Coordinates of C-alpha atoms and ligand atoms in Angstrom, one line a residue:
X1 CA -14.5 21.9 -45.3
X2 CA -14.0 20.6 -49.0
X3 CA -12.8 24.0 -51.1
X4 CA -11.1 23.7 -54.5
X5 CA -8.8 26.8 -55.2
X6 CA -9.1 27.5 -58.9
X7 CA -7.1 30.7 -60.8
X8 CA -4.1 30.9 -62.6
X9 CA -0.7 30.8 -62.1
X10 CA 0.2 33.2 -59.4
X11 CA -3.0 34.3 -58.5
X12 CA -2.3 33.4 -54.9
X13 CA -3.6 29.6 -54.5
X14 CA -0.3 28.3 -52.7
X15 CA -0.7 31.6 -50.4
X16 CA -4.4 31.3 -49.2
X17 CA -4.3 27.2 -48.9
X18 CA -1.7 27.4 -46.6
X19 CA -4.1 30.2 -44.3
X20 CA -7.1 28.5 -44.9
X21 CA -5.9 25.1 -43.9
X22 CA -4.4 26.4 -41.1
X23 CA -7.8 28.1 -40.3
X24 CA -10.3 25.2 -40.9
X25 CA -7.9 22.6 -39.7
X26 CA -7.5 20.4 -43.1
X27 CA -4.6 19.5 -44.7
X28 CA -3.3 21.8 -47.7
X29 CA -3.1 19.6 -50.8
X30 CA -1.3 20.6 -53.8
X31 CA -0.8 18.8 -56.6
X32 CA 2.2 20.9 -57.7
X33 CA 4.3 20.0 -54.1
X34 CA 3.1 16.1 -54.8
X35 CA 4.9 16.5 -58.1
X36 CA 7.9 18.3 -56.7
X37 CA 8.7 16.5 -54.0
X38 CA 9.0 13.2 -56.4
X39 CA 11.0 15.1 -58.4
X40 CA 13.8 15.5 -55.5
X41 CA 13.0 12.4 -54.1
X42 CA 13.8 10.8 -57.9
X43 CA 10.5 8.6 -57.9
X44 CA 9.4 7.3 -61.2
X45 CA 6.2 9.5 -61.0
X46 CA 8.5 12.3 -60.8
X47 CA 10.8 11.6 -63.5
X48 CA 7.2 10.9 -65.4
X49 CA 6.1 14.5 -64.5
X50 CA 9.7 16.3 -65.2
X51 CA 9.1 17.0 -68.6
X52 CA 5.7 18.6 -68.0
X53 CA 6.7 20.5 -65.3
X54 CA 9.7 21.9 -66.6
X55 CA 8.1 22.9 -70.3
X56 CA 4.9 24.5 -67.8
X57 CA 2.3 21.8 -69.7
X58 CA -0.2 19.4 -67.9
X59 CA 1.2 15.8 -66.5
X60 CA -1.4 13.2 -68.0
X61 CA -4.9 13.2 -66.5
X62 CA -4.7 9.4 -65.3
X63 CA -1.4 9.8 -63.5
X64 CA -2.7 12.9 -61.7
X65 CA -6.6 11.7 -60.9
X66 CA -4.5 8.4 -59.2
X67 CA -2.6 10.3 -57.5
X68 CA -5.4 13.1 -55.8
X69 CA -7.5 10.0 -55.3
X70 CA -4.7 7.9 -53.3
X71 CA -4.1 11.1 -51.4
X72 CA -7.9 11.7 -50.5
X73 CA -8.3 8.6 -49.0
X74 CA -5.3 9.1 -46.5
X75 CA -6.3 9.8 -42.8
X76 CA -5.7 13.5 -42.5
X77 CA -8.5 14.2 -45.6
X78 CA -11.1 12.2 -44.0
X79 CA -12.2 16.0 -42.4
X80 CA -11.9 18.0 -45.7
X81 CA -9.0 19.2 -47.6
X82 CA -8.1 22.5 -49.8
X83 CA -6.9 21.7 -53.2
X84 CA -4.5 23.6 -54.8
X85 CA -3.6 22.8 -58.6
X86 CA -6.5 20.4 -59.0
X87 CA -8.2 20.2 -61.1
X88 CA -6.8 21.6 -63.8
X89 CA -9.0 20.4 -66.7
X90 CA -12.0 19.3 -67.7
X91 CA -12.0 16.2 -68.1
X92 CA -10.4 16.2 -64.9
X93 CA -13.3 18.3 -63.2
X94 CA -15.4 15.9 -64.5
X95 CA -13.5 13.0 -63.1
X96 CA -13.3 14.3 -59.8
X97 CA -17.2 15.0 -59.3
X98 CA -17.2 11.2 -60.2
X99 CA -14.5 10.6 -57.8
X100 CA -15.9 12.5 -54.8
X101 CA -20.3 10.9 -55.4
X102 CA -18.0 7.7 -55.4
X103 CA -17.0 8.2 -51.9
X104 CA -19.7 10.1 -50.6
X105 CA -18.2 13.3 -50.6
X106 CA -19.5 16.6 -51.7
X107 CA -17.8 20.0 -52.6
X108 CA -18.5 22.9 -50.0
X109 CA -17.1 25.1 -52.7
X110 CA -14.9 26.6 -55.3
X111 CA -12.8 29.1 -54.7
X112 CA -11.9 31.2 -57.6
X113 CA -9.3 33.9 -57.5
X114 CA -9.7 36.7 -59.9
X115 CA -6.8 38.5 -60.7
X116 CA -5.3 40.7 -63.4
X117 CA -3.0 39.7 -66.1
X118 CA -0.4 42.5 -65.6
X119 CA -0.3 41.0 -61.9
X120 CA 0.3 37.8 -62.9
X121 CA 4.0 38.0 -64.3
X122 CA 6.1 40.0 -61.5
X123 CA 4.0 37.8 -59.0
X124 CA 5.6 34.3 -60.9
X125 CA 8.9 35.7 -61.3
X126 CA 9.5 37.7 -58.5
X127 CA 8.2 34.3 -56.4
X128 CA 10.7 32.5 -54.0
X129 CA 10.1 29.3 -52.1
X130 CA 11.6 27.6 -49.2
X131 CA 12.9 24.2 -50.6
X132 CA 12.9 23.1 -46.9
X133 CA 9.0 23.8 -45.4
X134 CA 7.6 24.9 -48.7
X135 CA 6.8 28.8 -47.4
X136 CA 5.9 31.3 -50.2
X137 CA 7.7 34.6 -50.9
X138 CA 8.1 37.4 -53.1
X139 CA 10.7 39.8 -53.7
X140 CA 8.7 42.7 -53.2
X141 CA 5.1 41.9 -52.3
X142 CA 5.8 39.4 -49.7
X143 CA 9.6 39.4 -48.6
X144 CA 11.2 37.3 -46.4
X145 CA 12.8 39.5 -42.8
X146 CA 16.1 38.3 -44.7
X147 CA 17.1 38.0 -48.1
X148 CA 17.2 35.1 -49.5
X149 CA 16.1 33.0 -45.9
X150 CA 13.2 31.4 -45.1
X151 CA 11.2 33.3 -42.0
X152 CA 10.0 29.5 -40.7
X153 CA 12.8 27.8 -41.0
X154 CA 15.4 29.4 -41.9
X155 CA 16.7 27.7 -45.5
X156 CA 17.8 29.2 -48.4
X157 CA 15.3 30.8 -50.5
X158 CA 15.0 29.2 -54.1
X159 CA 13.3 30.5 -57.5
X160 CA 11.3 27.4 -59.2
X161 CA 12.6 26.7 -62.7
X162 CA 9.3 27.1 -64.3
X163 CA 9.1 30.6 -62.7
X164 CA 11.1 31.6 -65.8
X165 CA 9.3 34.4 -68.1
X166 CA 9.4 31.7 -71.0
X167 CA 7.9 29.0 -69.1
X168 CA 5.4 31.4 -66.9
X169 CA 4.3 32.2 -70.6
X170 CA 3.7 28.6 -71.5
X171 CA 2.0 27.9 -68.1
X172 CA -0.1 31.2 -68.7
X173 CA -1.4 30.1 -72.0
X174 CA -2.0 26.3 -71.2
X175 CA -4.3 27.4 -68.4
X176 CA -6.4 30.0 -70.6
X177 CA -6.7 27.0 -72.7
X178 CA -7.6 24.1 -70.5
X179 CA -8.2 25.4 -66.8
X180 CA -10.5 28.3 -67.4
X181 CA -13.3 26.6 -68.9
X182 CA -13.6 24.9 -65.5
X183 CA -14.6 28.3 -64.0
X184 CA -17.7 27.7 -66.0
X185 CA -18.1 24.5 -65.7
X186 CA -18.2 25.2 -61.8
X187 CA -20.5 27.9 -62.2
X188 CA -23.3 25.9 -64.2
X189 CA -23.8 23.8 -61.0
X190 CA -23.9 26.7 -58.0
X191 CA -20.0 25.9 -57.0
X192 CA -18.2 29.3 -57.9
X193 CA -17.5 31.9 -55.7
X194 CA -15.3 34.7 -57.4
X195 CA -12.8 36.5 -55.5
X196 CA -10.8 39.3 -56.1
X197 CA -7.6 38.0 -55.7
X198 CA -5.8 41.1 -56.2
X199 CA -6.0 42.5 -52.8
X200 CA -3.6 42.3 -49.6
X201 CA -3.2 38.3 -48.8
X202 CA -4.8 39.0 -45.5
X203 CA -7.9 40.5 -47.2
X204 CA -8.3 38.2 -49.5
X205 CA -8.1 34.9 -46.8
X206 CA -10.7 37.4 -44.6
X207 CA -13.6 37.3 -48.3
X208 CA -12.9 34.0 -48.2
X209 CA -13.6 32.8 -44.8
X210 CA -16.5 35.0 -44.6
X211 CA -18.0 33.5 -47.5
X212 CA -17.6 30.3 -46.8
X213 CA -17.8 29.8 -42.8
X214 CA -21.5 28.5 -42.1
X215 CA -21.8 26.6 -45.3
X216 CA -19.8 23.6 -44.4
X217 CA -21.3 20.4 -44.6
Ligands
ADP301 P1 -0.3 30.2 -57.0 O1 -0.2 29.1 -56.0 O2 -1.7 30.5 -57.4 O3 0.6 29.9 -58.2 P2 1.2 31.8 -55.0 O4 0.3 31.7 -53.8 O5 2.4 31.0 -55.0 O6 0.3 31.5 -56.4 O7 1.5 33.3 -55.2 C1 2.3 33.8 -56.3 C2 3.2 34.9 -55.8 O8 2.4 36.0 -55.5 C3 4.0 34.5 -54.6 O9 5.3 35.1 -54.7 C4 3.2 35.2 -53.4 O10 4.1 35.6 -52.3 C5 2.6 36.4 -54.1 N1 1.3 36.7 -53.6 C6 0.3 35.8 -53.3 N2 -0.8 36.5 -52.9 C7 -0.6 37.8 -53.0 C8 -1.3 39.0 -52.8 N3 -2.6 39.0 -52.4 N4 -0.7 40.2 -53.0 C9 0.6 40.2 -53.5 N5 1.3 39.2 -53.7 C10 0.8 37.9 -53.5
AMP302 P1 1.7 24.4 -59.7 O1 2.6 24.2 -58.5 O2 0.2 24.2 -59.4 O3 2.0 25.7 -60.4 O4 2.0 23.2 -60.7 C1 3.3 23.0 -61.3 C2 3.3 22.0 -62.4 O5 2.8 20.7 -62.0 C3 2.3 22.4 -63.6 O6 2.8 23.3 -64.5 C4 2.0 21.0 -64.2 O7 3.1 20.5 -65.0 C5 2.0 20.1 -62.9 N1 0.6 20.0 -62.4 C6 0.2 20.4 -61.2 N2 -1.1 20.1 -61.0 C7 -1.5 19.5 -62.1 C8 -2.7 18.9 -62.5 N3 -3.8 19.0 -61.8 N4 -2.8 18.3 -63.7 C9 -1.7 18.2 -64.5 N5 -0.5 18.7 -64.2 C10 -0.4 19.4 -63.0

């Protein structure tokens, strides 16, 4: 199982990766965690991403297309992965098509979550994450049994920095701009399959596997 998760921020990516990983048994890659956790581990691709991150823009194709391909080839993504976050571009979508006919690999599809506008705000800023396990909340759509603690593992809740309403604009507008032309680009060659994203979580993870169980390679 090989399934890109493409939509913008806060259309629910993080939230169905997790379920379908879980689900298909493949390991949930985002390129957003891989960037966070060299943040707080202080790596130098870290401090190289900060100042992307933190004004909501793209971290530099090259650095990001090493870093997807060093983390394909590890053991766990030899049975298929979900990618969350990538890719974000064209010229990285092009890159990875290269990337995955270079190791024999082929998409079993693209997941794209549809979802309005409106929706997209409260979702980003009303988000909360466990620092600890990386677990997924929301103040009122998804809340945790406690405030402010994670369910899995019990740590304190945080709000991301770039889940500010000036930075969730700047993140908004940069993926109009460069991410949803790969929406076409993935619907030229057969890859797309559109969900709506703005349905109960559970709902939308049951479209998905529906739609794509039986059409694994
Ligand atoms: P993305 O990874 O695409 O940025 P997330 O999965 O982190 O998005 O979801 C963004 C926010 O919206 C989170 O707070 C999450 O709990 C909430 N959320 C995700 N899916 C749904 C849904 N189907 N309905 C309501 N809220 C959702
Ligand atoms: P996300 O967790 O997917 O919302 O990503 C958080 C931030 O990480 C983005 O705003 C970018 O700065 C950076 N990032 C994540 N994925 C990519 C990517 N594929 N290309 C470039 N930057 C990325």
């Amino acid at each position: 199982m090989e399934l890109v998760l493409l939509g913008p921020p806060g259309s629910g990516k993080g939230t169905q990766a997790k379920l379908l990983a879980a689900r298909f048994g493949v390991p949930h890659i985002s390129t957003g965690d891989i960037f966070r956790k060299n943040l707080s581990e202080g790596t130098d691709l870290g401090q190289l991403a900060r100042r992307y991150m933190d004004e909501g823009t793209l971290v530099p194709d090259d650095v990001t297309e090493a870093m997807v391909r060093e983390r394909l080839r590890e053991t766990d993504a030899q049975k298929g992965f979900i990618l969350d976050g990538f890719p974000r571009n064209l010229a990285q979508g092009e890159h990875f098509d290269a990337m995955l006919s270079e190791e024999g690999r082929t998409l079993t599809a693209v997941i794209y979550l549809a979802v309005d506008r409106a929706v997209l705000m409260s979702r980003l800023t009303g988000r909360r994450v466990c620092p600890k396990c990386g677990a997924t909340y929301h103040l009122e759509f998804n809340p945790p049994k406690a405030i402010g603690v994670c369910d899995v593992c019990g740590a304190e809740l945080v709000q991301r920095p770039d889940d500010s309403e000036g930075t969730v604009s700047t993140r908004l507008a940069v993926y109009d701009a460069e991410t949803a032309p790969l929406a076409t680009y993935y619907q030229k060659s057969g890859r797309l399959r559109e969900f709506d994203g703005d349905q109960p979580v559970d709902q939308v993870t049951r479209a998905i596997v529906e739609s794509v169980a039986g059409t694994d390679d």
